[in-house]
Coordinates of C-alpha atoms in Angstrom, one line a residue:
A1 CA 263.1 113.0 233.0
V2 CA 266.2 114.5 232.9
E3 CA 268.0 114.3 229.7
Q4 CA 272.0 113.6 230.6
L5 CA 274.1 115.1 228.0
P6 CA 277.2 113.0 227.2
N7 CA 280.5 113.4 228.9
R8 CA 283.3 115.4 226.9
P9 CA 286.3 116.1 228.1
H10 CA 287.4 119.5 228.9
T11 CA 290.9 120.6 227.8
N12 CA 292.6 124.2 228.0
A13 CA 295.3 123.5 225.3
R14 CA 294.1 125.9 222.6
M15 CA 293.8 124.5 219.2
P16 CA 296.5 125.3 216.5
P17 CA 295.0 128.0 213.9
P18 CA 294.4 126.7 211.0
S19 CA 296.8 127.9 207.7
R20 CA 295.2 130.4 205.9
P21 CA 295.1 129.7 201.8
P22 CA 296.2 132.7 199.7
S23 CA 293.6 135.2 199.7
S24 CA 292.3 134.9 196.4
A25 CA 291.0 138.4 195.9
C26 CA 294.7 139.4 196.5
S27 CA 295.5 137.1 194.4
A28 CA 293.0 138.0 191.8
A29 CA 293.9 141.8 191.9
H30 CA 297.6 141.4 191.5
D31 CA 296.5 139.3 188.3
A32 CA 294.7 141.6 186.9
A33 CA 297.5 144.4 187.5
N34 CA 299.9 142.1 185.9
V35 CA 297.9 140.9 182.7
P36 CA 298.0 144.5 181.3
C37 CA 301.6 145.0 182.7
L38 CA 302.8 141.8 181.4
L39 CA 301.5 142.2 177.5
T40 CA 302.8 146.0 177.5
I41 CA 306.2 145.1 178.7
T42 CA 306.6 141.8 176.2
S43 CA 305.0 144.2 173.0
L44 CA 307.8 146.5 174.2
C45 CA 310.9 143.9 174.3
V46 CA 309.1 142.9 170.7
A47 CA 309.0 146.3 169.9
G48 CA 313.0 147.0 170.9
L49 CA 314.1 144.1 169.1
V50 CA 312.8 145.3 165.6
G51 CA 313.9 149.1 166.2
V52 CA 310.3 150.3 166.5
V53 CA 311.0 151.6 169.9
D54 CA 314.2 152.7 171.8
P55 CA 315.7 149.8 174.2
L56 CA 316.2 152.0 176.9
F57 CA 313.0 153.2 177.6
V58 CA 311.9 150.0 177.1
T59 CA 314.6 149.0 180.2
R60 CA 313.3 152.2 182.6
V61 CA 309.8 150.5 181.6
F62 CA 310.8 147.3 183.0
L63 CA 312.9 148.1 186.0
A64 CA 309.7 150.8 187.5
Y65 CA 307.5 147.5 186.6
M66 CA 309.9 145.6 189.3
V67 CA 310.0 147.9 191.5
I68 CA 306.2 148.5 191.9
D69 CA 305.2 144.7 191.9
G70 CA 308.3 143.6 194.6
A71 CA 307.1 146.2 196.5
W72 CA 303.6 145.1 196.3
I73 CA 304.3 141.0 196.5
A74 CA 307.0 142.3 200.2
C75 CA 304.0 144.0 201.4
F76 CA 301.3 141.7 200.2
P77 CA 302.6 138.1 200.0
R78 CA 299.1 136.7 199.5
A79 CA 299.5 138.8 196.3
V80 CA 300.7 135.0 194.5
P81 CA 300.2 131.7 195.6
S82 CA 303.4 131.0 197.0
A83 CA 306.6 131.5 197.6
A84 CA 306.3 135.2 198.1
R85 CA 309.7 135.3 199.2
V86 CA 311.6 133.9 196.0
V87 CA 309.5 135.9 193.7
V88 CA 310.7 139.1 195.9
I89 CA 314.4 138.0 195.7
H90 CA 313.9 137.0 192.1
H91 CA 312.5 140.8 191.1
C92 CA 315.7 141.9 193.0
V93 CA 318.0 139.7 190.7
A94 CA 316.4 141.3 188.0
L95 CA 317.0 144.9 189.1
V96 CA 320.6 144.1 189.2
L97 CA 320.7 143.1 185.5
L98 CA 318.4 146.0 184.8
L99 CA 320.4 148.5 186.5
H100 CA 323.5 147.2 184.6
V101 CA 321.8 148.2 181.7
V102 CA 320.9 152.0 182.8
T103 CA 325.0 152.2 183.4
R104 CA 325.5 150.7 180.3
P105 CA 322.9 152.0 177.9
D106 CA 325.0 150.0 174.7
R107 CA 323.3 147.0 176.3
A108 CA 319.6 148.0 176.4
L109 CA 318.7 145.4 174.1
E110 CA 319.3 142.6 176.6
T111 CA 316.9 143.9 178.5
C112 CA 314.6 143.3 175.4
R113 CA 316.2 139.9 175.0
N114 CA 315.6 138.4 178.2
G115 CA 312.1 140.2 178.6
L116 CA 310.6 137.8 176.2
V117 CA 310.3 135.6 179.0
E118 CA 307.5 137.6 180.2
G119 CA 305.1 136.8 177.6
N120 CA 305.5 133.0 178.8
T121 CA 304.5 134.3 182.7
L122 CA 301.3 136.3 181.0
A123 CA 300.0 133.0 179.9
L124 CA 300.4 131.5 183.0
I125 CA 298.4 134.1 184.4
L126 CA 296.4 133.9 182.1
R127 CA 296.0 130.1 182.7
R128 CA 295.4 130.3 186.1
R129 CA 292.7 132.8 186.3
A130 CA 290.8 131.0 183.5
V131 CA 288.1 128.4 184.4
R132 CA 289.0 124.9 184.2
G133 CA 287.9 123.1 180.9
T134 CA 287.0 126.0 179.2
F135 CA 288.4 127.2 176.0
S136 CA 290.1 130.0 177.2
H137 CA 291.9 127.5 179.4
G138 CA 292.8 125.5 176.5
V139 CA 294.7 127.9 174.5
W140 CA 296.4 129.5 177.9
H141 CA 297.5 126.2 178.8
A142 CA 298.4 125.9 175.4
L143 CA 300.4 129.0 175.0
Y144 CA 302.2 128.8 178.6
V145 CA 303.2 124.9 177.3
S146 CA 304.4 125.6 174.0
T147 CA 306.7 129.0 175.4
L148 CA 307.7 127.2 178.5
V149 CA 310.8 125.1 177.1
P150 CA 312.0 127.1 174.3
V151 CA 312.0 130.2 176.5
R152 CA 313.2 129.5 179.7
F153 CA 315.0 126.4 179.2
V154 CA 316.5 127.3 175.7
W155 CA 316.5 131.1 175.0
Q156 CA 317.6 132.4 178.7
P157 CA 320.6 129.5 179.1
Y158 CA 321.6 131.1 175.6
L159 CA 321.6 134.5 177.1
L160 CA 323.9 133.0 179.9
W161 CA 326.2 131.9 177.2
R162 CA 326.2 135.0 175.3
F163 CA 326.2 137.5 178.7
A164 CA 329.6 135.7 179.9
F165 CA 331.5 135.5 176.0
V166 CA 330.2 138.5 173.8
V167 CA 328.7 141.0 175.6
T168 CA 331.2 141.2 179.4
K169 CA 333.8 139.4 178.4
D170 CA 335.8 142.6 178.4
D171 CA 334.6 143.7 181.7
V172 CA 335.8 144.0 185.2
F173 CA 335.7 140.5 187.2
W174 CA 333.5 141.6 189.2
E175 CA 331.1 143.2 186.5
R176 CA 330.8 140.4 184.1
A177 CA 330.3 137.7 188.3
T178 CA 327.4 139.8 189.1
V179 CA 325.6 139.6 185.6
C180 CA 326.7 136.3 184.8
G181 CA 325.4 135.7 188.7
A182 CA 322.6 137.5 188.2
Q183 CA 321.5 135.5 185.0
C184 CA 321.7 131.8 186.7
F185 CA 319.3 133.2 189.5
L186 CA 317.0 133.3 187.3
L187 CA 318.0 130.4 185.6
G188 CA 317.7 128.6 188.5
F189 CA 314.2 130.3 189.3
N190 CA 313.0 128.8 186.3
I191 CA 313.7 125.6 187.5
F192 CA 312.3 126.2 191.1
L193 CA 308.6 127.4 188.9
V194 CA 308.4 124.4 186.7
A195 CA 309.6 122.0 189.8
R196 CA 307.0 123.2 192.5
R197 CA 304.1 123.6 190.2
R198 CA 305.1 119.7 189.6
L199 CA 304.7 119.2 193.2
A200 CA 301.4 120.7 193.6
T201 CA 299.7 119.0 190.9
E202 CA 301.5 115.4 191.9
K203 CA 299.7 116.1 195.8
K204 CA 296.2 117.3 194.2
T205 CA 296.3 114.0 192.5
T206 CA 297.7 111.6 195.4

């Protein structure tokens, strides 16, 4: 007896390639590099605020980090979980503020004030790399959640008010608009960051 194989429809249509998730190795390498960098920058910002480190030096270190990290993400978008283009734009806008401070060294302390947000970013990365359900994940989660609103939605909006009515109040219009516009974008990025994570969480639960 000859075994007959079931008829299968023949088609020349090509199936679309499956969407590729972010490379875990690339993302892990980027996170591993960012942890010491952001820890250093956050510490420098605190040290600058208390007068231990020159705030202009902090600004230059911060600027170098933004250039390198922005180039990294632009060349390797999988270094971040999602929205790589938005993150690159965020870095470019942050560079606008940092370059403004470089041209106005008397405002270098504003870098330290604005840079405190990187402490929250550091907690976010550490939470992402920790294994769910472990003690360390709980610690980083608590640190991220407890600093999210105070830093991103209270402190940074205050800095926008400070830039508009204290720091740049006597500047020419274009300079004032540039600084305040850049800070407005950073606030919008904060909203985008939280909204994106909330949507991702809802998709996982549905």
